[in-house]
Amino acid sequence: MAAGSVFRGEGVSAKERFDCWRELIGRTRASEMTSAHADDFRAEMRRLELGPVTLLRSSFPPTRFRRTAAMVRRSDPGVYHLTMPLGGGLSLTRGAREGTRTFGPGDLYLVDSSHPYDVRAVGVRADGRREHRTEAVGIDFPVSLLPLPPYRLRDLLGRGFSAREGTSALLSEFLVGLDRQAAVLGPAETARLGTVAVDLVAAWLARELDAEAALPDDARRRALAQSVRAFVRRHLHDPELSPSAIAAAHHVSISHLHRVFTQQSQGETLAAWIRGQRLEHARRDLADPALRALPVHAVAARWGIPRASDFSRSFRAAYGLSPREHRQRELAGGAGAGGAGAAGGA
């Protein structure tokens, strides 16, 4: 994996697994970690470096993470920790006055390394496992990267926020997508994606604070472009999807939408990107044996291209052969995949 590592405990003795896992977590989340399962700790973790941003995706049994006031005084790297449970639950205590808050799948919470915290992962049984487990994804990044002053965030730290709608949903989708694509990301992509991740965090927090105007223009533009891409992916099936509909959904003018998207896409226009996404999804469906009975025109319509002639012409221009030819070559199990790929990249 590019600029990262994966931990599964393979080749490590039962008594050493917890120490290895704790060392990986501790690189950015310095805390006292304890677990009743330490003697036979079965955990998995993917750690991906995105420039100064670190993505963590982990699955582990009940564990406690405690950052004490003494640890803060001894060393404070100035880091924000954003976490989203995917399975199981987490409880967080940041002080007697704040009490304990609990978070489950679909919740986001943010803490920093400058204040003590006590996190307990309780977990649930899943996938036929005998033990309770928690699964979570999150990012760690320097406080200095966020274009919002720390004092503005005091009332947001440690609170739970739903990641099911709005900018927080976009952020959660992005983090889960990063984890899924981690194995194929190249070094040139990782730093840029780290910047986008922080921009999305900033856009989410600014919205919670009603302070979008406080964000730098470049951060707002990157967040807008990412939001547009996510919106398009969700609506590719709709033949009525258009720049005007996208602009209206994002409360911006069409001219601003086109300008920002083209700037953030290395010159590619929004229309060209939408067309490319539709063709690529259709290309995959045509190569899927489970969909061999679905007519070519129905595959096209499935991805928002209702006119068969338009689909055939655009597909040939992109991949060098007709949709029907592509399907026949792929399903025949020949060398079609390589040929189509080469044509598409030419």
mmCIF file of C-alpha atoms in Angstrom:
data_model
loop_
_atom_site.group_PDB
_atom_site.id
_atom_site.type_symbol
_atom_site.label_atom_id
_atom_site.label_comp_id
_atom_site.label_asym_id
_atom_site.label_seq_id
_atom_site.Cartn_x
_atom_site.Cartn_y
_atom_site.Cartn_z
ATOM 1 C CA MET A 1 0.000 0.000 0.000
ATOM 2 C CA ALA A 2 1.260 3.481 -0.892
ATOM 3 C CA ALA A 3 2.773 5.349 2.039
ATOM 4 C CA GLY A 4 1.050 3.144 4.581
ATOM 5 C CA SER A 5 0.917 -0.160 6.415
ATOM 6 C CA VAL A 6 -1.510 -2.934 7.291
ATOM 7 C CA PHE A 7 -1.544 -4.793 10.604
ATOM 8 C CA ARG A 8 -3.257 -8.157 11.031
ATOM 9 C CA GLY A 9 -0.981 -9.760 13.578
ATOM 10 C CA GLU A 10 0.230 -12.438 11.164
ATOM 11 C CA GLY A 11 3.584 -13.832 12.186
ATOM 12 C CA VAL A 12 3.387 -12.119 15.587
ATOM 13 C CA SER A 13 2.984 -14.076 18.804
ATOM 14 C CA ALA A 14 -0.247 -13.689 20.756
ATOM 15 C CA LYS A 15 1.466 -11.790 23.570
ATOM 16 C CA GLU A 16 3.180 -9.369 21.149
ATOM 17 C CA ARG A 17 0.175 -8.470 19.002
ATOM 18 C CA PHE A 18 -1.260 -5.924 21.426
ATOM 19 C CA ASP A 19 2.080 -4.122 21.781
ATOM 20 C CA CYS A 20 2.515 -3.950 17.983
ATOM 21 C CA TRP A 21 -1.002 -2.620 17.459
ATOM 22 C CA ARG A 22 -0.594 -0.120 20.319
ATOM 23 C CA GLU A 23 2.669 1.155 18.796
ATOM 24 C CA LEU A 24 0.999 1.797 15.426
ATOM 25 C CA ILE A 25 -1.939 3.652 16.993
ATOM 26 C CA GLY A 26 0.388 5.588 19.284
ATOM 27 C CA ARG A 27 2.276 7.175 16.413
ATOM 28 C CA THR A 28 -0.480 9.773 16.126
ATOM 29 C CA ARG A 29 -2.819 8.970 19.034
ATOM 30 C CA ALA A 30 -0.536 8.903 22.063
ATOM 31 C CA SER A 31 -2.510 7.468 24.982
ATOM 32 C CA GLU A 32 -2.470 4.742 27.586
ATOM 33 C CA MET A 33 -4.080 1.701 25.951
ATOM 34 C CA THR A 34 -5.354 -1.241 27.923
ATOM 35 C CA SER A 35 -7.479 -4.250 27.024
ATOM 36 C CA ALA A 36 -8.756 -7.335 28.775
ATOM 37 C CA HIS A 37 -7.803 -9.135 25.550
ATOM 38 C CA ALA A 38 -4.160 -8.007 25.564
ATOM 39 C CA ASP A 39 -2.809 -11.556 26.000
ATOM 40 C CA ASP A 40 -4.437 -12.705 22.764
ATOM 41 C CA PHE A 41 -5.242 -9.492 20.914
ATOM 42 C CA ARG A 42 -6.893 -10.051 17.541
ATOM 43 C CA ALA A 43 -7.068 -6.786 15.658
ATOM 44 C CA GLU A 44 -6.673 -5.387 12.160
ATOM 45 C CA MET A 45 -5.607 -1.922 11.138
ATOM 46 C CA ARG A 46 -4.863 -0.085 7.927
ATOM 47 C CA ARG A 47 -2.754 3.035 8.301
ATOM 48 C CA LEU A 48 -2.433 5.299 5.265
ATOM 49 C CA GLU A 49 -0.236 8.383 5.150
ATOM 50 C CA LEU A 50 -1.775 11.242 3.151
ATOM 51 C CA GLY A 51 0.993 13.795 3.487
ATOM 52 C CA PRO A 52 0.636 15.208 7.018
ATOM 53 C CA VAL A 53 -2.760 13.529 7.356
ATOM 54 C CA THR A 54 -3.074 9.935 8.600
ATOM 55 C CA LEU A 55 -6.028 7.681 7.826
ATOM 56 C CA LEU A 56 -6.699 4.889 10.320
ATOM 57 C CA ARG A 57 -9.128 2.031 9.693
ATOM 58 C CA SER A 58 -9.268 -0.505 12.506
ATOM 59 C CA SER A 59 -11.161 -3.476 13.902
ATOM 60 C CA PHE A 60 -10.415 -4.539 17.466
ATOM 61 C CA PRO A 61 -11.842 -6.054 20.689
ATOM 62 C CA PRO A 62 -12.862 -3.949 23.720
ATOM 63 C CA THR A 63 -10.045 -1.510 24.491
ATOM 64 C CA ARG A 64 -9.544 1.633 26.547
ATOM 65 C CA PHE A 65 -7.623 4.697 25.280
ATOM 66 C CA ARG A 66 -6.765 7.181 28.006
ATOM 67 C CA ARG A 67 -4.849 10.405 27.428
ATOM 68 C CA THR A 68 -4.112 11.914 30.809
ATOM 69 C CA ALA A 69 -3.387 15.496 31.842
ATOM 70 C CA ALA A 70 0.170 14.414 32.679
ATOM 71 C CA MET A 71 0.629 13.089 29.120
ATOM 72 C CA VAL A 72 -0.642 16.384 27.707
ATOM 73 C CA ARG A 73 1.802 18.360 29.862
ATOM 74 C CA ARG A 74 4.658 16.073 28.931
ATOM 75 C CA SER A 75 4.116 16.270 25.172
ATOM 76 C CA ASP A 76 1.439 17.781 22.938
ATOM 77 C CA PRO A 77 1.924 17.254 19.195
ATOM 78 C CA GLY A 78 -1.036 19.531 18.409
ATOM 79 C CA VAL A 79 -3.161 17.006 16.530
ATOM 80 C CA TYR A 80 -6.893 16.661 15.862
ATOM 81 C CA HIS A 81 -8.393 13.151 15.965
ATOM 82 C CA LEU A 82 -11.578 12.612 13.950
ATOM 83 C CA THR A 83 -13.311 9.254 14.475
ATOM 84 C CA MET A 84 -16.375 7.540 13.032
ATOM 85 C CA PRO A 85 -17.482 4.123 14.347
ATOM 86 C CA LEU A 86 -18.551 1.717 11.612
ATOM 87 C CA GLY A 87 -19.559 -1.107 13.921
ATOM 88 C CA GLY A 88 -19.864 -1.376 17.675
ATOM 89 C CA GLY A 89 -19.638 1.731 19.802
ATOM 90 C CA LEU A 90 -17.332 4.117 21.606
ATOM 91 C CA SER A 91 -17.817 6.107 24.788
ATOM 92 C CA LEU A 92 -15.897 9.329 25.407
ATOM 93 C CA THR A 93 -15.228 11.203 28.625
ATOM 94 C CA ARG A 94 -13.422 14.551 28.434
ATOM 95 C CA GLY A 95 -13.984 15.822 31.959
ATOM 96 C CA ALA A 96 -16.306 15.490 34.924
ATOM 97 C CA ARG A 97 -18.372 18.490 33.874
ATOM 98 C CA GLU A 98 -18.972 17.171 30.363
ATOM 99 C CA GLY A 99 -19.927 13.661 31.437
ATOM 100 C CA THR A 100 -19.699 10.657 29.105
ATOM 101 C CA ARG A 101 -20.990 10.590 25.552
ATOM 102 C CA THR A 102 -21.539 7.484 23.442
ATOM 103 C CA PHE A 103 -21.170 7.139 19.687
ATOM 104 C CA GLY A 104 -22.309 4.441 17.308
ATOM 105 C CA PRO A 105 -22.211 3.758 13.558
ATOM 106 C CA GLY A 106 -22.979 6.912 11.613
ATOM 107 C CA ASP A 107 -21.650 9.303 14.268
ATOM 108 C CA LEU A 108 -18.617 11.590 13.991
ATOM 109 C CA TYR A 109 -16.659 13.114 16.836
ATOM 110 C CA LEU A 110 -13.530 15.236 17.074
ATOM 111 C CA VAL A 111 -11.018 15.537 19.918
ATOM 112 C CA ASP A 112 -7.538 17.032 20.133
ATOM 113 C CA SER A 113 -4.252 16.052 21.732
ATOM 114 C CA SER A 114 -4.225 19.216 23.876
ATOM 115 C CA HIS A 115 -6.905 17.984 26.284
ATOM 116 C CA PRO A 116 -7.270 14.764 28.272
ATOM 117 C CA TYR A 117 -9.772 12.170 27.110
ATOM 118 C CA ASP A 118 -10.878 8.667 27.998
ATOM 119 C CA VAL A 119 -12.285 6.511 25.192
ATOM 120 C CA ARG A 120 -13.725 3.043 25.730
ATOM 121 C CA ALA A 121 -14.561 0.750 22.827
ATOM 122 C CA VAL A 122 -17.358 -1.613 23.767
ATOM 123 C CA GLY A 123 -17.971 -3.461 20.512
ATOM 124 C CA VAL A 124 -20.632 -5.852 19.259
ATOM 125 C CA ARG A 125 -20.561 -9.394 17.934
ATOM 126 C CA ALA A 126 -20.373 -9.516 14.152
ATOM 127 C CA ASP A 127 -19.544 -11.867 11.277
ATOM 128 C CA GLY A 128 -19.928 -14.915 13.465
ATOM 129 C CA ARG A 129 -17.113 -13.865 15.789
ATOM 130 C CA ARG A 130 -17.319 -14.966 19.394
ATOM 131 C CA GLU A 131 -15.813 -11.773 20.778
ATOM 132 C CA HIS A 132 -17.223 -8.263 20.749
ATOM 133 C CA ARG A 133 -15.488 -5.912 18.341
ATOM 134 C CA THR A 134 -15.458 -2.272 17.330
ATOM 135 C CA GLU A 135 -14.738 -1.066 13.813
ATOM 136 C CA ALA A 136 -13.877 2.548 13.113
ATOM 137 C CA VAL A 137 -12.325 4.852 10.553
ATOM 138 C CA GLY A 138 -10.747 8.220 11.256
ATOM 139 C CA ILE A 139 -8.069 10.719 10.409
ATOM 140 C CA ASP A 140 -5.403 12.488 12.426
ATOM 141 C CA PHE A 141 -3.970 15.803 11.248
ATOM 142 C CA PRO A 142 -2.064 18.787 12.669
ATOM 143 C CA VAL A 143 -4.157 21.505 14.274
ATOM 144 C CA SER A 144 -2.277 24.010 12.124
ATOM 145 C CA LEU A 145 -3.824 22.594 8.932
ATOM 146 C CA LEU A 146 -7.386 23.469 9.856
ATOM 147 C CA PRO A 147 -8.260 27.008 8.701
ATOM 148 C CA LEU A 148 -10.353 27.618 11.813
ATOM 149 C CA PRO A 149 -8.826 28.850 15.097
ATOM 150 C CA PRO A 150 -8.903 26.259 17.914
ATOM 151 C CA TYR A 151 -10.890 28.533 20.220
ATOM 152 C CA ARG A 152 -13.787 28.451 17.729
ATOM 153 C CA LEU A 153 -14.005 24.676 18.106
ATOM 154 C CA ARG A 154 -14.109 24.430 21.898
ATOM 155 C CA ASP A 155 -17.833 23.726 22.009
ATOM 156 C CA LEU A 156 -17.636 21.170 19.193
ATOM 157 C CA LEU A 157 -14.868 18.967 20.570
ATOM 158 C CA GLY A 158 -16.145 15.723 22.038
ATOM 159 C CA ARG A 159 -19.672 16.155 20.699
ATOM 160 C CA GLY A 160 -21.324 13.603 18.467
ATOM 161 C CA PHE A 161 -22.581 14.618 15.033
ATOM 162 C CA SER A 162 -24.643 12.587 12.599
ATOM 163 C CA ALA A 163 -22.786 11.675 9.436
ATOM 164 C CA ARG A 164 -25.968 10.872 7.553
ATOM 165 C CA GLU A 165 -26.683 14.156 5.781
ATOM 166 C CA GLY A 166 -25.100 17.361 4.579
ATOM 167 C CA THR A 167 -21.375 18.044 4.624
ATOM 168 C CA SER A 168 -20.752 15.478 7.361
ATOM 169 C CA ALA A 169 -22.229 12.760 5.108
ATOM 170 C CA LEU A 170 -19.895 13.852 2.322
ATOM 171 C CA LEU A 171 -16.970 13.648 4.743
ATOM 172 C CA SER A 172 -17.923 10.172 5.958
ATOM 173 C CA GLU A 173 -18.348 8.899 2.379
ATOM 174 C CA PHE A 174 -14.949 10.306 1.504
ATOM 175 C CA LEU A 175 -13.232 8.599 4.455
ATOM 176 C CA VAL A 176 -14.838 5.229 3.729
ATOM 177 C CA GLY A 177 -13.937 5.608 0.045
ATOM 178 C CA LEU A 178 -10.328 6.417 0.929
ATOM 179 C CA ASP A 179 -10.099 3.230 2.950
ATOM 180 C CA ARG A 180 -11.537 1.144 0.111
ATOM 181 C CA GLN A 181 -9.121 2.615 -2.426
ATOM 182 C CA ALA A 182 -6.067 2.626 -0.144
ATOM 183 C CA ALA A 183 -4.404 -0.325 -1.865
ATOM 184 C CA VAL A 184 -4.376 1.330 -5.290
ATOM 185 C CA LEU A 185 -3.521 4.933 -4.423
ATOM 186 C CA GLY A 186 -0.251 6.192 -5.839
ATOM 187 C CA PRO A 187 2.204 8.471 -4.030
ATOM 188 C CA ALA A 188 1.214 11.469 -6.161
ATOM 189 C CA GLU A 189 -2.421 11.131 -5.085
ATOM 190 C CA THR A 190 -2.051 10.729 -1.349
ATOM 191 C CA ALA A 191 -0.965 14.256 -0.371
ATOM 192 C CA ARG A 192 -3.723 15.799 -2.506
ATOM 193 C CA LEU A 193 -6.326 13.542 -0.918
ATOM 194 C CA GLY A 194 -5.094 14.496 2.540
ATOM 195 C CA THR A 195 -5.685 18.143 1.656
ATOM 196 C CA VAL A 196 -9.192 17.328 0.433
ATOM 197 C CA ALA A 197 -9.930 15.442 3.669
ATOM 198 C CA VAL A 198 -8.976 18.449 5.790
ATOM 199 C CA ASP A 199 -10.986 20.743 3.515
ATOM 200 C CA LEU A 200 -14.056 18.570 4.068
ATOM 201 C CA VAL A 201 -13.514 18.597 7.834
ATOM 202 C CA ALA A 202 -13.200 22.390 7.680
ATOM 203 C CA ALA A 203 -16.369 22.715 5.575
ATOM 204 C CA TRP A 204 -18.292 20.496 7.998
ATOM 205 C CA LEU A 205 -17.111 22.354 11.101
ATOM 206 C CA ALA A 206 -17.646 25.760 9.503
ATOM 207 C CA ARG A 207 -21.211 24.771 8.738
ATOM 208 C CA GLU A 208 -21.769 23.695 12.326
ATOM 209 C CA LEU A 209 -20.410 27.081 13.431
ATOM 210 C CA ASP A 210 -22.253 28.997 10.709
ATOM 211 C CA ALA A 211 -18.855 30.329 9.697
ATOM 212 C CA GLU A 212 -18.412 29.264 6.070
ATOM 213 C CA ALA A 213 -17.157 32.755 5.222
ATOM 214 C CA ALA A 214 -14.167 32.169 7.507
ATOM 215 C CA LEU A 215 -12.775 29.453 5.229
ATOM 216 C CA PRO A 216 -10.075 30.354 2.687
ATOM 217 C CA ASP A 217 -11.298 30.503 -0.894
ATOM 218 C CA ASP A 218 -9.124 27.600 -2.033
ATOM 219 C CA ALA A 219 -10.467 25.341 0.735
ATOM 220 C CA ARG A 220 -14.044 26.213 -0.195
ATOM 221 C CA ARG A 221 -13.361 25.517 -3.862
ATOM 222 C CA ARG A 222 -11.838 22.104 -3.146
ATOM 223 C CA ALA A 223 -14.720 21.179 -0.845
ATOM 224 C CA LEU A 224 -17.253 22.305 -3.466
ATOM 225 C CA ALA A 225 -15.605 20.214 -6.190
ATOM 226 C CA GLN A 226 -15.617 17.151 -3.936
ATOM 227 C CA SER A 227 -19.253 17.723 -3.036
ATOM 228 C CA VAL A 228 -20.153 18.028 -6.724
ATOM 229 C CA ARG A 229 -18.406 14.746 -7.548
ATOM 230 C CA ALA A 230 -20.261 12.954 -4.749
ATOM 231 C CA PHE A 231 -23.584 14.469 -5.856
ATOM 232 C CA VAL A 232 -23.002 13.390 -9.456
ATOM 233 C CA ARG A 233 -22.134 9.826 -8.437
ATOM 234 C CA ARG A 234 -25.398 9.579 -6.520
ATOM 235 C CA HIS A 235 -27.431 10.839 -9.483
ATOM 236 C CA LEU A 236 -25.666 9.303 -12.495
ATOM 237 C CA HIS A 237 -28.768 7.242 -13.260
ATOM 238 C CA ASP A 238 -30.859 10.395 -13.744
ATOM 239 C CA PRO A 239 -30.881 11.517 -17.403
ATOM 240 C CA GLU A 240 -32.035 14.957 -16.218
ATOM 241 C CA LEU A 241 -28.810 15.498 -14.278
ATOM 242 C CA SER A 242 -27.391 18.773 -15.573
ATOM 243 C CA PRO A 243 -25.031 21.572 -14.535
ATOM 244 C CA SER A 244 -28.018 23.746 -13.685
ATOM 245 C CA ALA A 245 -29.469 21.078 -11.374
ATOM 246 C CA ILE A 246 -26.070 20.557 -9.744
ATOM 247 C CA ALA A 247 -25.561 24.303 -9.288
ATOM 248 C CA ALA A 248 -29.021 24.677 -7.732
ATOM 249 C CA ALA A 249 -28.344 21.802 -5.316
ATOM 250 C CA HIS A 250 -25.150 23.524 -4.173
ATOM 251 C CA HIS A 251 -26.580 27.050 -4.092
ATOM 252 C CA VAL A 252 -24.035 28.462 -6.554
ATOM 253 C CA SER A 253 -24.291 29.973 -10.013
ATOM 254 C CA ILE A 254 -23.698 27.799 -13.076
ATOM 255 C CA SER A 255 -20.723 29.915 -14.115
ATOM 256 C CA HIS A 256 -19.142 29.570 -10.656
ATOM 257 C CA LEU A 257 -19.762 25.825 -10.720
ATOM 258 C CA HIS A 258 -18.076 25.407 -14.113
ATOM 259 C CA ARG A 259 -15.134 27.609 -13.158
ATOM 260 C CA VAL A 260 -14.437 25.877 -9.847
ATOM 261 C CA PHE A 261 -14.881 22.338 -11.176
ATOM 262 C CA THR A 262 -12.588 22.911 -14.142
ATOM 263 C CA GLN A 263 -9.937 24.489 -11.904
ATOM 264 C CA GLN A 264 -10.069 21.582 -9.467
ATOM 265 C CA SER A 265 -10.082 18.906 -12.198
ATOM 266 C CA GLN A 266 -6.936 19.891 -14.097
ATOM 267 C CA GLY A 267 -8.939 21.442 -16.916
ATOM 268 C CA GLU A 268 -11.566 18.730 -17.354
ATOM 269 C CA THR A 269 -15.057 20.148 -17.725
ATOM 270 C CA LEU A 270 -17.987 19.032 -15.604
ATOM 271 C CA ALA A 271 -19.871 17.704 -18.628
ATOM 272 C CA ALA A 272 -16.861 15.645 -19.738
ATOM 273 C CA TRP A 273 -16.398 14.207 -16.245
ATOM 274 C CA ILE A 274 -20.074 13.217 -15.976
ATOM 275 C CA ARG A 275 -19.917 11.572 -19.407
ATOM 276 C CA GLY A 276 -16.755 9.701 -18.435
ATOM 277 C CA GLN A 277 -18.299 8.450 -15.189
ATOM 278 C CA ARG A 278 -21.393 7.194 -16.985
ATOM 279 C CA LEU A 279 -19.386 5.427 -19.664
ATOM 280 C CA GLU A 280 -17.077 3.793 -17.142
ATOM 281 C CA HIS A 281 -19.975 2.434 -15.076
ATOM 282 C CA ALA A 282 -21.664 1.161 -18.227
ATOM 283 C CA ARG A 283 -18.400 -0.437 -19.382
ATOM 284 C CA ARG A 284 -18.159 -2.361 -16.114
ATOM 285 C CA ASP A 285 -21.771 -3.498 -16.314
ATOM 286 C CA LEU A 286 -21.295 -4.751 -19.862
ATOM 287 C CA ALA A 287 -18.413 -6.918 -18.654
ATOM 288 C CA ASP A 288 -20.429 -8.342 -15.747
ATOM 289 C CA PRO A 289 -21.612 -11.917 -16.450
ATOM 290 C CA ALA A 290 -24.511 -11.421 -14.032
ATOM 291 C CA LEU A 291 -25.886 -8.706 -16.349
ATOM 292 C CA ARG A 292 -25.378 -10.502 -19.663
ATOM 293 C CA ALA A 293 -29.157 -10.719 -20.241
ATOM 294 C CA LEU A 294 -29.618 -6.966 -19.845
ATOM 295 C CA PRO A 295 -29.777 -5.330 -23.297
ATOM 296 C CA VAL A 296 -27.048 -2.846 -24.175
ATOM 297 C CA HIS A 297 -29.513 0.040 -24.406
ATOM 298 C CA ALA A 298 -30.834 -0.837 -20.929
ATOM 299 C CA VAL A 299 -27.306 -0.731 -19.514
ATOM 300 C CA ALA A 300 -26.875 2.729 -21.003
ATOM 301 C CA ALA A 301 -30.210 3.923 -19.629
ATOM 302 C CA ARG A 302 -29.253 2.552 -16.241
ATOM 303 C CA TRP A 303 -26.472 5.161 -16.134
ATOM 304 C CA GLY A 304 -28.427 8.115 -17.445
ATOM 305 C CA ILE A 305 -27.847 7.731 -21.216
ATOM 306 C CA PRO A 306 -31.323 7.093 -22.674
ATOM 307 C CA ARG A 307 -30.403 7.347 -26.368
ATOM 308 C CA ALA A 308 -28.738 4.206 -27.692
ATOM 309 C CA SER A 309 -27.109 6.024 -30.616
ATOM 310 C CA ASP A 310 -25.482 8.589 -28.302
ATOM 311 C CA PHE A 311 -24.197 5.801 -26.064
ATOM 312 C CA SER A 312 -22.732 3.784 -28.931
ATOM 313 C CA ARG A 313 -20.987 6.801 -30.434
ATOM 314 C CA SER A 314 -19.547 8.016 -27.123
ATOM 315 C CA PHE A 315 -18.491 4.516 -26.075
ATOM 316 C CA ARG A 316 -16.596 3.894 -29.309
ATOM 317 C CA ALA A 317 -14.884 7.273 -29.039
ATOM 318 C CA ALA A 318 -13.763 6.495 -25.485
ATOM 319 C CA TYR A 319 -12.787 2.822 -25.782
ATOM 320 C CA GLY A 320 -12.185 2.151 -29.468
ATOM 321 C CA LEU A 321 -14.948 -0.422 -29.963
ATOM 322 C CA SER A 322 -18.720 -0.616 -29.747
ATOM 323 C CA PRO A 323 -20.535 -1.524 -26.521
ATOM 324 C CA ARG A 324 -21.632 -4.831 -28.042
ATOM 325 C CA GLU A 325 -18.094 -5.689 -29.143
ATOM 326 C CA HIS A 326 -16.757 -4.838 -25.707
ATOM 327 C CA ARG A 327 -19.339 -7.082 -24.029
ATOM 328 C CA GLN A 328 -18.620 -9.995 -26.364
ATOM 329 C CA ARG A 329 -14.868 -9.781 -25.845
ATOM 330 C CA GLU A 330 -15.132 -9.455 -22.069
ATOM 331 C CA LEU A 331 -17.655 -12.253 -21.608
ATOM 332 C CA ALA A 332 -15.711 -14.521 -23.960
ATOM 333 C CA GLY A 333 -12.814 -14.237 -21.515
ATOM 334 C CA GLY A 334 -10.343 -13.232 -24.202
ATOM 335 C CA ALA A 335 -7.913 -10.320 -24.295
ATOM 336 C CA GLY A 336 -10.684 -7.751 -24.571
ATOM 337 C CA ALA A 337 -10.019 -6.162 -21.199
ATOM 338 C CA GLY A 338 -6.488 -5.249 -22.139
ATOM 339 C CA GLY A 339 -7.504 -3.991 -25.572
ATOM 340 C CA ALA A 340 -10.372 -1.885 -24.297
ATOM 341 C CA GLY A 341 -8.255 -0.481 -21.540
ATOM 342 C CA ALA A 342 -5.529 0.503 -23.966
ATOM 343 C CA ALA A 343 -8.032 2.138 -26.280
ATOM 344 C CA GLY A 344 -9.626 4.023 -23.424
ATOM 345 C CA GLY A 345 -6.284 5.390 -22.296
ATOM 346 C CA ALA A 346 -5.166 6.499 -25.744
#
